[in-house]
XYZ file of C-alpha atoms in Angstrom:
323
model
C -21.763 -2.493 -3.886
C -20.701 1.156 -4.036
C -17.629 0.529 -1.882
C -16.979 -2.674 -3.843
C -17.203 -1.414 -7.408
C -15.660 2.021 -7.134
C -12.589 3.382 -5.450
C -13.877 6.512 -3.774
C -10.745 7.114 -1.772
C -7.134 6.106 -2.028
C -6.997 4.203 1.232
C -4.176 3.489 3.580
C -3.987 -0.322 3.626
C -2.735 -2.036 6.748
C -1.960 -5.755 6.907
C -3.941 -7.819 9.372
C -2.741 -7.988 12.935
C -3.496 -11.727 12.995
C -0.346 -12.515 11.001
C 3.128 -11.125 11.339
C 4.070 -8.653 8.644
C 6.159 -11.196 6.749
C 3.547 -13.955 6.939
C 0.665 -11.712 5.934
C 2.406 -10.348 2.873
C 3.523 -13.841 1.775
C -0.035 -15.244 1.602
C -1.804 -14.371 -1.690
C -5.414 -13.245 -1.464
C -6.223 -14.831 -4.850
C -4.362 -18.078 -5.553
C -5.039 -20.677 -8.226
C -4.480 -24.075 -6.584
C -5.433 -26.511 -9.365
C -6.494 -26.576 -13.011
C -8.057 -29.789 -14.335
C -10.107 -30.915 -17.351
C -13.773 -31.817 -16.944
C -15.557 -33.446 -19.880
C -18.912 -32.998 -18.153
C -18.767 -29.302 -18.976
C -20.325 -28.079 -22.213
C -18.302 -26.924 -25.197
C -16.936 -23.409 -24.580
C -17.917 -23.747 -20.907
C -15.454 -23.355 -18.025
C -15.894 -23.502 -14.251
C -14.266 -21.882 -11.255
C -14.476 -23.387 -7.769
C -13.645 -20.782 -5.120
C -12.765 -21.681 -1.515
C -13.186 -18.664 0.776
C -11.423 -18.026 4.072
C -10.699 -15.022 6.265
C -7.370 -14.269 7.901
C -8.916 -14.270 11.372
C -12.084 -16.395 11.429
C -11.543 -19.259 9.003
C -14.151 -20.389 6.456
C -16.560 -17.804 5.099
C -20.199 -18.564 5.886
C -21.897 -15.410 4.612
C -22.831 -13.996 1.238
C -20.066 -12.575 -0.951
C -20.457 -9.831 -3.545
C -18.398 -10.387 -6.642
C -17.900 -9.192 -10.186
C -16.499 -10.988 -13.227
C -15.395 -8.602 -15.974
C -17.542 -5.934 -14.330
C -20.756 -7.978 -14.151
C -21.841 -8.034 -10.505
C -23.730 -10.539 -8.389
C -24.009 -12.031 -4.903
C -23.418 -15.662 -3.959
C -23.564 -17.751 -0.784
C -20.680 -20.212 -0.137
C -21.590 -23.667 1.145
C -20.607 -25.038 4.564
C -17.098 -25.683 3.247
C -16.725 -22.050 2.235
C -16.987 -23.002 -1.454
C -18.969 -21.729 -4.406
C -18.835 -22.494 -8.122
C -19.141 -20.204 -11.144
C -19.753 -21.584 -14.635
C -18.725 -19.140 -17.346
C -17.970 -19.081 -21.025
C -14.369 -19.894 -21.808
C -12.304 -16.740 -22.023
C -10.319 -14.213 -20.018
C -11.670 -12.853 -16.700
C -10.871 -10.347 -14.000
C -12.576 -10.836 -10.658
C -13.368 -8.708 -7.622
C -14.727 -10.029 -4.317
C -16.186 -8.131 -1.357
C -17.143 -9.760 1.950
C -17.835 -6.784 4.228
C -16.151 -3.611 5.457
C -14.094 -5.547 8.013
C -12.067 -7.100 5.176
C -10.169 -5.837 2.158
C -11.602 -6.424 -1.290
C -9.858 -9.045 -3.397
C -8.802 -8.222 -6.971
C -7.460 -10.713 -9.483
C -5.248 -10.244 -12.508
C -6.532 -11.568 -15.813
C -7.281 -15.287 -15.565
C -7.710 -17.500 -18.634
C -10.533 -20.022 -18.373
C -10.162 -22.781 -20.958
C -13.088 -24.736 -22.367
C -14.076 -27.863 -20.384
C -11.657 -26.922 -17.605
C -12.178 -26.413 -13.860
C -9.973 -23.864 -12.102
C -9.794 -24.121 -8.323
C -9.036 -20.858 -6.529
C -8.311 -20.039 -2.892
C -9.630 -16.653 -1.701
C -8.193 -15.172 1.479
C -10.015 -12.110 2.857
C -7.558 -10.140 4.969
C -8.811 -8.114 7.897
C -9.124 -4.377 7.262
C -9.295 -3.619 10.981
C -6.184 -2.064 12.424
C -5.119 -2.228 16.049
C -3.512 1.171 16.483
C -1.317 1.880 19.493
C -1.476 5.560 20.438
C 2.024 6.394 21.677
C 2.535 9.142 24.222
C -0.285 11.534 23.557
C 0.380 14.385 25.992
C -2.042 17.173 26.875
C -0.847 20.660 27.830
C -3.205 23.039 29.638
C -2.603 26.804 29.612
C -5.312 28.771 31.455
C -4.964 32.525 31.821
C -4.987 32.157 35.589
C -4.714 29.269 38.031
C -7.787 27.161 37.328
C -9.280 23.831 38.357
C -9.627 21.851 35.125
C -11.470 18.572 34.523
C -10.413 16.503 31.502
C -12.230 13.456 30.139
C -11.006 11.247 27.313
C -13.412 9.124 25.255
C -11.203 6.640 23.445
C -12.355 4.374 20.625
C -10.570 1.512 22.339
C -8.939 1.108 25.730
C -6.435 3.020 27.809
C -3.141 1.193 28.402
C -1.321 3.647 30.686
C -1.954 7.111 32.089
C 0.121 9.498 34.209
C -1.147 10.821 36.504
C -3.664 8.022 36.965
C -6.884 8.488 35.024
C -9.812 7.881 37.380
C -12.774 8.367 35.060
C -11.038 11.604 34.148
C -8.321 13.943 35.378
C -8.965 16.782 37.786
C -5.993 19.144 38.144
C -5.016 22.668 39.111
C -3.575 24.214 35.957
C -1.257 27.240 35.898
C -0.681 29.739 33.061
C 2.858 28.369 32.546
C 1.411 24.900 31.870
C 2.422 23.225 35.142
C -0.245 21.070 36.733
C -0.896 20.090 40.348
C -2.554 16.800 41.162
C -2.559 15.113 44.591
C 0.241 17.412 45.817
C 2.486 16.526 42.852
C 3.512 18.670 39.909
C 3.288 17.574 36.271
C 4.181 19.201 32.954
C 1.307 17.565 31.081
C -1.292 14.790 31.176
C 0.050 11.586 29.640
C -1.871 8.664 28.159
C -1.343 5.692 25.887
C -4.101 3.592 24.383
C -5.106 0.910 21.929
C -7.850 1.442 19.348
C -9.411 -0.626 16.595
C -9.660 1.365 13.381
C -11.331 0.353 10.131
C -9.115 1.341 7.237
C -11.988 2.503 5.032
C -12.428 5.339 7.528
C -8.958 6.624 6.675
C -7.840 8.656 3.698
C -4.072 9.028 3.481
C -3.592 10.197 -0.075
C -1.643 13.162 1.291
C 1.490 13.088 3.395
C 5.253 13.387 3.319
C 8.264 11.170 2.666
C 11.196 12.567 4.637
C 14.832 11.483 4.527
C 16.308 11.025 8.003
C 18.966 13.715 7.504
C 16.138 16.201 6.922
C 13.853 14.935 9.673
C 14.696 17.411 12.444
C 14.358 20.393 10.101
C 11.112 18.974 8.726
C 9.591 18.488 12.190
C 10.733 21.911 13.381
C 9.212 23.536 10.315
C 5.874 21.702 10.474
C 5.483 22.002 14.247
C 6.268 25.722 14.020
C 3.646 26.091 11.293
C 1.158 24.332 13.563
C 1.927 26.867 16.285
C 3.555 24.595 18.860
C 5.849 26.499 21.208
C 9.520 25.645 21.766
C 8.865 23.340 24.737
C 6.135 21.417 22.933
C 8.343 21.054 19.863
C 11.272 19.874 21.958
C 9.116 17.282 23.736
C 7.763 16.046 20.395
C 11.098 15.838 18.571
C 13.105 14.300 21.414
C 10.488 11.576 21.789
C 9.983 10.696 18.115
C 13.305 11.430 16.391
C 15.352 8.647 18.097
C 12.808 6.086 16.900
C 12.350 7.505 13.419
C 16.075 8.002 12.803
C 16.565 4.230 12.585
C 14.997 4.434 9.118
C 16.600 5.880 6.011
C 13.361 7.710 5.283
C 9.857 7.877 6.758
C 6.329 8.303 5.493
C 4.472 10.812 7.696
C 0.824 11.775 7.884
C -0.838 13.992 10.492
C -4.343 13.740 11.921
C -5.616 17.065 13.200
C -8.407 18.101 15.548
C -11.755 16.673 14.297
C -10.082 13.788 12.427
C -8.166 12.906 15.589
C -11.300 13.281 17.744
C -12.999 10.465 15.798
C -10.731 8.081 17.715
C -9.985 10.012 20.914
C -12.393 12.747 21.980
C -11.488 15.257 24.690
C -14.049 16.964 26.930
C -12.609 19.752 29.072
C -14.230 21.943 31.730
C -14.026 24.862 31.704
C -14.206 24.834 27.932
C -10.947 26.042 26.314
C -10.933 29.159 24.182
C -8.645 27.356 21.735
C -7.631 23.705 21.399
C -5.181 22.160 18.933
C -4.597 18.416 18.630
C -2.204 16.607 16.298
C -1.526 12.878 15.913
C 1.320 11.684 13.674
C 1.050 8.363 11.830
C 4.397 7.270 10.428
C 6.234 4.331 8.923
C 9.575 3.455 7.443
C 9.201 4.481 3.806
C 10.860 1.280 2.598
C 7.966 -0.710 4.067
C 5.268 1.032 2.051
C 4.113 1.175 -1.529
C 3.730 4.854 -2.398
C 0.941 6.248 -4.491
C 2.463 8.109 -7.401
C 0.110 11.072 -7.071
C 0.482 11.560 -3.316
C 0.315 15.243 -2.466
C 1.873 17.141 0.390
C -0.499 17.574 3.278
C -1.655 21.057 4.233
C -0.687 22.037 7.778
C -3.153 24.145 9.800
C -2.033 26.801 12.291
C -3.567 27.138 15.731
C -4.581 30.471 17.184
C -3.480 30.666 20.809
C -6.002 32.781 22.660
C -7.375 32.661 26.180
C -7.410 29.228 27.802
C -5.375 27.111 25.338
C -5.089 23.314 25.155
C -2.452 21.559 23.038
C -2.100 17.802 22.512
C 0.255 15.699 20.412
C 0.731 11.965 19.966
C 1.536 9.405 17.296
C 1.586 5.828 16.081
C 4.350 3.890 14.350
C 3.015 1.553 11.680
C 5.722 -0.393 9.899
C 3.465 -2.363 7.578
C 1.697 0.392 5.663
C 0.791 -0.060 2.005
C -0.522 2.940 0.075
C -2.595 1.944 -2.947
């Protein structure tokens, strides 16, 4: 119940991929469907009948943790996904928790009148996000021409790679960053993938909201602070700016190094002397609900020394809610 009763993190909420953005947001998670009198109830007694469904699997057939006005318990719905609570007449706030694959459900204050049954529909929305990793590119800078083997362990599946990923890449890397593979030259290793991410793993209380007219300056400043060189910055900005500039403003959050590696781990031989990885999650700011106490994210700076590896990528998520 720890995750259910307390809010340890301000979490980045993503709507379920089962519905379109418009459909998902239009379906309430807690909806009163009927209120009717019942003389079989005792004086000062009221009842709630809850029908429980999930956004992806239909009726709920497992135990649900809930609280009413802070008093917690666990209950098992019947084969119709229903359970009943009999309470004293009064005002109630409810919380419901199915499991970590679904968002918790919170109600506003609900008045339960004496000798009255209130029927409620509960919809548990999936908290699992399908994240498309767009154009992560890997630059290799050895101090001398070196055979380098690169393996990527993705929490998901690869969609496209260039050059082709055959259980890894094996290339001849030059100090200027050019790579040779099967008698062809490349500027970097390219991959795109698809991962399933549970939103409770993410903490996006820090980030940036950037107006489009300031976007180029913002990216130049932050990428420079990170230590990306002019070519890497140019590749990054010319890929992302045309897409981001369609929005009046954008919410931006960066995943760095170990946080990024939770979803896409790199193993490189020989081992680099320094490696810097950044993954940008962004959304049109008009599509999100901002937390009022969101703080600017601190930007780390890489130290380029010896054999250096740099990687950048990103994901556009136009249905982010920050709560």
